[in-house]
Coordinates of C-alpha atoms in Angstrom, one line a residue:
X808 CA 15.0 4.5 -21.2
X809 CA 12.6 1.6 -20.8
X810 CA 14.4 -1.8 -22.4
X811 CA 10.8 -3.4 -25.0
X812 CA 12.9 -6.5 -24.9
X813 CA 12.3 -7.5 -20.9
X814 CA 9.2 -7.9 -22.6
X815 CA 9.2 -10.8 -24.8
X816 CA 8.9 -13.1 -22.6
X817 CA 5.7 -12.3 -20.8
X818 CA 1.9 -13.1 -21.0
X819 CA -0.6 -13.4 -24.3
X820 CA -2.3 -10.4 -24.7
X821 CA -6.8 -10.6 -25.3
X822 CA -8.0 -7.3 -26.5
X823 CA -11.6 -6.2 -27.8
X824 CA -11.2 -2.6 -30.0
X825 CA -14.2 -0.9 -31.7
X826 CA -13.3 0.0 -35.5
X827 CA -12.7 3.5 -35.2
X828 CA -10.0 2.2 -32.6
X829 CA -8.2 0.0 -34.6
X830 CA -8.5 3.0 -37.6
X831 CA -6.4 5.2 -35.2
X832 CA -5.0 3.8 -32.3
X833 CA -1.9 1.4 -33.5
X834 CA -0.3 5.3 -34.6
X835 CA -1.1 6.1 -31.0
X836 CA -3.7 9.1 -32.1
X837 CA -6.9 10.1 -29.6
X838 CA -10.0 8.9 -30.7
X839 CA -12.9 6.8 -29.8
X840 CA -11.7 4.5 -27.2
X841 CA -13.0 0.8 -26.9
X842 CA -12.9 -1.7 -25.1
X843 CA -9.2 -2.7 -23.8
X844 CA -8.1 -5.7 -21.3
X845 CA -5.1 -4.8 -19.8
X846 CA -2.5 -7.3 -18.5
X847 CA 0.5 -7.1 -15.7
X848 CA 3.0 -7.7 -19.0
X849 CA 1.4 -4.5 -20.5
X850 CA 1.2 -2.4 -17.2
X851 CA 5.1 -2.8 -16.6
X852 CA 5.3 -1.6 -19.7
X853 CA 3.2 1.9 -19.6
X854 CA 4.6 2.3 -15.4
X855 CA 8.2 1.8 -16.9
X856 CA 7.6 4.3 -21.2
X857 CA 6.1 7.2 -18.6
X858 CA 8.8 6.5 -15.3
X859 CA 11.2 7.0 -17.9
X860 CA 9.6 10.2 -19.5
X861 CA 9.0 11.8 -15.7
X862 CA 13.1 10.7 -15.1
X863 CA 13.9 12.6 -18.6
X864 CA 12.2 15.7 -17.3
X865 CA 9.8 15.9 -20.5
X866 CA 6.5 15.8 -18.5
X867 CA 5.3 19.0 -17.3
X868 CA 4.8 20.0 -14.0
X869 CA 1.2 20.2 -14.6
X870 CA 1.3 16.3 -15.1
X871 CA 1.2 14.8 -18.6
X872 CA -0.2 15.3 -21.8
X873 CA -2.3 13.7 -24.3
X874 CA 1.3 13.7 -26.4
X875 CA 2.6 11.9 -23.5
X876 CA -0.4 9.4 -23.4
X877 CA 0.2 8.2 -27.6
X878 CA 3.4 8.0 -27.1
X879 CA 3.1 5.9 -24.4
X880 CA 0.4 3.8 -26.8
X881 CA 2.2 3.8 -29.6
X882 CA 5.8 1.9 -28.0
X883 CA 2.7 -0.2 -26.7
X884 CA 0.8 -0.9 -29.8
X885 CA 4.8 -1.1 -31.5
X886 CA 5.4 -3.7 -28.7
X887 CA 2.5 -6.5 -28.2
X888 CA 0.8 -5.4 -31.8
X889 CA -2.3 -3.9 -29.5
X890 CA -4.3 -0.6 -31.4
X891 CA -4.6 1.3 -28.5
X892 CA -4.8 5.0 -27.6
X893 CA -3.6 7.4 -25.7
X894 CA -7.6 8.1 -24.4
X895 CA -7.0 4.0 -23.1
X896 CA -3.4 4.8 -21.6
X897 CA -4.5 8.1 -19.8
X898 CA -7.5 6.2 -18.2
X899 CA -5.6 3.2 -17.3
X900 CA -3.2 5.6 -15.4
X901 CA -5.7 7.0 -14.0
X902 CA -6.4 3.5 -11.7
X903 CA -2.3 3.2 -10.4
X904 CA -3.1 7.1 -10.0
X905 CA -6.0 5.7 -7.0
X906 CA -3.8 2.5 -6.6
X907 CA -1.1 4.9 -5.2
X908 CA -3.2 7.0 -2.9
X909 CA -4.2 4.1 -1.3
X910 CA -0.7 2.8 -0.4
X911 CA 0.9 6.3 1.0
X912 CA -2.8 5.9 3.3
X913 CA -1.4 2.9 4.0
X914 CA 1.6 3.9 4.7
X915 CA 0.8 6.1 7.4
X916 CA -0.9 3.8 9.6
X917 CA -0.1 4.6 13.0
X918 CA 2.0 1.4 13.9
X919 CA 2.7 0.4 10.1
X920 CA 6.9 0.5 9.2
X921 CA 8.0 0.7 5.7
X922 CA 10.9 -1.8 4.3
X923 CA 12.2 0.5 2.0
X924 CA 14.5 -2.3 0.4
X925 CA 11.6 -4.4 -0.3
X926 CA 9.4 -2.2 -0.6
X927 CA 6.5 -3.6 2.5
X928 CA 4.2 -1.7 4.6
X929 CA 5.1 -4.6 7.3
X930 CA 1.3 -4.7 10.6
X931 CA 2.3 -6.6 12.9
X932 CA 0.4 -10.0 12.8
X933 CA -2.7 -9.0 14.9
X934 CA -3.1 -5.2 13.1
X935 CA -3.3 -6.8 9.7
X936 CA -5.7 -9.7 10.7
X937 CA -7.9 -6.8 11.6
X938 CA -7.7 -4.1 9.1
X939 CA -7.5 -6.5 6.9
X940 CA -10.8 -7.8 8.0
X941 CA -12.7 -3.7 8.1
X942 CA -10.9 -3.2 4.7
X943 CA -10.1 -6.3 2.6
X944 CA -9.1 -4.6 -0.1
X945 CA -6.0 -3.3 1.0
X946 CA -4.9 -7.1 2.0
X947 CA -2.5 -7.4 -1.8
X948 CA -0.7 -4.3 -0.3
X949 CA 0.0 -5.1 3.1
X950 CA 2.8 -7.7 4.1
X951 CA 4.2 -8.2 0.8
X952 CA 6.1 -6.2 -1.5
X953 CA 4.2 -4.3 -3.3
X954 CA 4.7 -4.7 -8.0
X955 CA 6.1 -1.7 -9.3
X956 CA 6.0 0.6 -6.5
X957 CA 9.5 2.3 -7.7
X958 CA 7.5 3.3 -10.8
X959 CA 4.9 4.7 -9.4
X960 CA 6.4 7.0 -6.7
X961 CA 8.7 8.3 -9.6
X962 CA 5.3 9.5 -11.7
X963 CA 2.9 10.5 -8.5
X964 CA 5.2 10.7 -5.5
X965 CA 5.9 14.5 -7.1
X966 CA 3.0 15.6 -8.0
X967 CA -1.2 16.2 -5.9
X968 CA -2.2 13.4 -4.4
X969 CA -5.8 13.0 -5.4
X970 CA -8.6 10.6 -3.9
X971 CA -9.8 10.0 -0.6
X972 CA -7.3 7.9 0.5
X973 CA -4.6 11.3 -0.5
X974 CA -5.4 13.5 2.8
X975 CA -2.6 13.5 5.5
X976 CA -1.8 15.7 7.8
X977 CA -1.9 19.7 6.9
X978 CA -0.7 19.7 3.5
X979 CA -3.6 20.7 0.7
X980 CA -4.7 18.2 -1.1
X981 CA -7.2 17.7 -4.1
X982 CA -10.3 16.0 -3.4
X983 CA -10.6 13.7 -6.7
X984 CA -14.9 14.5 -7.8
X985 CA -14.7 11.7 -10.3
X986 CA -16.5 9.6 -10.8
X987 CA -16.0 5.9 -9.8
X988 CA -14.9 4.0 -13.4
X989 CA -16.0 0.6 -13.8
X990 CA -12.8 -1.5 -13.4
X991 CA -12.6 -5.6 -12.5
X992 CA -10.0 -5.2 -10.1
X993 CA -8.2 -3.4 -8.0
X994 CA -4.5 -4.9 -7.2
X995 CA -1.7 -4.1 -9.1
X996 CA -1.2 -8.5 -9.7
X997 CA -4.3 -8.3 -11.5
X998 CA -5.1 -7.5 -15.2
X999 CA -8.0 -5.3 -15.7
X1000 CA -10.5 -3.5 -17.9
X1001 CA -10.8 0.1 -19.2
X1002 CA -12.9 2.1 -21.3
X1003 CA -13.5 5.7 -22.5
X1004 CA -16.1 7.9 -19.7
X1005 CA -17.6 10.3 -19.9
X1006 CA -16.1 14.1 -19.3
X1007 CA -15.6 14.6 -14.9
X1008 CA -15.9 16.9 -12.7
X1009 CA -13.2 19.0 -11.9
X1010 CA -11.3 18.5 -8.7
X1011 CA -11.7 21.6 -5.4
X1012 CA -9.2 22.2 -3.3
X1013 CA -9.7 22.1 0.3
X1014 CA -7.3 22.7 3.3
X1015 CA -7.4 20.0 5.7
X1016 CA -6.1 21.0 9.1
X1017 CA -5.0 18.1 11.8
X1018 CA -4.4 18.5 15.7
X1019 CA -0.8 18.8 16.5
X1020 CA -0.5 17.7 19.3
X1021 CA -2.1 14.5 18.0
X1022 CA 0.6 14.6 14.8
X1023 CA 2.9 14.5 17.2
X1024 CA 1.6 12.0 19.1
X1025 CA 1.1 9.4 16.0
X1026 CA 4.7 10.2 15.1
X1027 CA 6.2 9.8 18.3
X1028 CA 4.2 6.4 18.4
X1029 CA 5.5 5.7 15.1
X1030 CA 8.7 6.2 15.4
X1031 CA 9.5 4.3 18.9
X1032 CA 8.4 0.5 17.3
X1033 CA 11.1 1.7 15.0
X1034 CA 13.2 1.9 17.3
X1035 CA 12.7 -0.9 19.1
X1036 CA 12.7 -3.5 16.1
X1037 CA 15.3 -2.8 14.8
X1038 CA 17.1 -2.5 17.8
X1039 CA 15.7 -6.6 18.4
X1040 CA 18.6 -7.6 15.6
X1041 CA 17.4 -11.0 14.0
X1042 CA 14.0 -11.4 14.0
X1043 CA 13.8 -15.4 14.0
X1044 CA 15.4 -15.5 17.4
X1045 CA 13.7 -15.5 21.4
X1046 CA 15.0 -13.5 22.9
X1047 CA 17.1 -14.4 26.5
X1048 CA 15.0 -14.8 29.6
X1049 CA 11.9 -14.2 28.6
X1050 CA 10.5 -17.3 30.1
X1051 CA 11.6 -16.3 33.3
X1052 CA 10.7 -12.3 32.5
X1053 CA 6.8 -13.7 32.1
X1054 CA 7.2 -15.5 35.4
X1055 CA 8.6 -13.0 37.7
X1056 CA 5.2 -11.4 36.8
X1057 CA 2.9 -12.4 39.7
X1058 CA -0.8 -12.4 39.7
X1059 CA -1.9 -15.4 36.7
X1060 CA -2.0 -18.8 36.6
X1061 CA 0.7 -20.2 35.1
X1062 CA -1.4 -21.3 31.6
X1063 CA -2.4 -17.8 31.0
X1064 CA 2.0 -16.8 31.6
X1065 CA 2.5 -20.2 29.4
X1066 CA 0.0 -19.3 26.9
X1067 CA 1.6 -15.7 26.4
X1068 CA 4.8 -17.0 26.2
X1069 CA 3.8 -19.5 23.4
X1070 CA 2.2 -16.3 21.7
X1071 CA 5.9 -14.0 22.1
X1072 CA 7.4 -17.0 20.8
X1073 CA 5.2 -16.5 17.5
X1074 CA 5.8 -12.9 17.4
X1075 CA 9.4 -12.5 18.1
X1076 CA 8.9 -9.0 17.3
X1077 CA 6.8 -8.3 20.0
X1078 CA 8.9 -11.0 21.7
X1079 CA 11.8 -8.0 21.9
X1080 CA 9.8 -5.4 22.5
X1081 CA 8.6 -6.7 25.9
X1082 CA 12.2 -7.8 27.2
X1083 CA 12.8 -3.4 26.8
X1084 CA 9.3 -3.0 28.8
X1085 CA 9.5 -1.7 32.3
X1086 CA 7.6 -4.5 34.6
X1087 CA 4.8 -2.5 34.6
X1088 CA 4.2 -2.5 31.2
X1089 CA 5.3 -5.4 31.1
X1090 CA 2.5 -6.1 33.3
X1091 CA 0.1 -4.1 31.3
X1092 CA 0.3 -5.7 28.4
X1093 CA 0.3 -9.9 29.8
X1094 CA -3.2 -8.3 32.0
X1095 CA -4.4 -7.0 27.8
X1096 CA -3.4 -9.8 26.1
X1097 CA -4.9 -12.5 29.6
X1098 CA -8.5 -10.1 29.4
X1099 CA -8.3 -10.3 25.5
X1100 CA -7.7 -14.2 24.8
X1101 CA -9.7 -15.3 27.7
X1102 CA -12.3 -12.8 29.1
X1103 CA -11.2 -13.2 32.1
X1104 CA -10.5 -9.5 34.2
X1105 CA -8.0 -8.8 36.5
X1106 CA -6.8 -6.2 38.8
X1107 CA -3.7 -4.2 38.0
X1108 CA -3.4 -3.1 41.5

């Protein structure tokens, strides 16, 4: 079970609660919820407590019950000297469930690599910059270890995901029709405000059909990229013969070749993948880079 001593050095907590909450929250019972500011240490303890329930087999197949949320609130109240209710824990858990849905979506991005040791979704520099420019809210989950990933995986990994970020493959998924709760920040590292919201609409179940050919191509491309990266060895070492391989490609200005060489030196993984290509495919890579960088058109023929 979770060790409460691990939280004694955590940050201080600021709580604003209604009179009804103060009267009922100490025991973790359901009552009229006030407003609570969730700190990272509170979220850590809540996720750890619920993950322990899952690991012990206490949670039912349909999810956590009110008694579980009340037990969680009681544990938090006893440790942090708060007046939380089970409803407030339930509302806060919904925010983490949405984060998990987003993480699952990002792990399935084409070209994304999953680092199991550090719980990190890795994208190439170019793909990372392009994705974060279009979806700024995804930046905290990419190319950096995801905090509380293991606890979220234990809690949500074996249940049906909800929300627009959970759609993938041919799985039957539940489309979340809940109205968005008011929140300060969805980042897993930042405290946030949560309060009881009106009853939600029930989710309806739909079946998302995917093109089998597209799925096969996507999975094949991902496996190829992973194999190329794993075969690269030390990420910081530039492949031998890289410059000679570039010079051997005819038809480009030397300045453009030098510029692409500098790019490959800065991205060793890309350089290692480049060295495994045939001459024709190397020509495609160089041409694409030069045309994109310098807006100069080259004839591949």
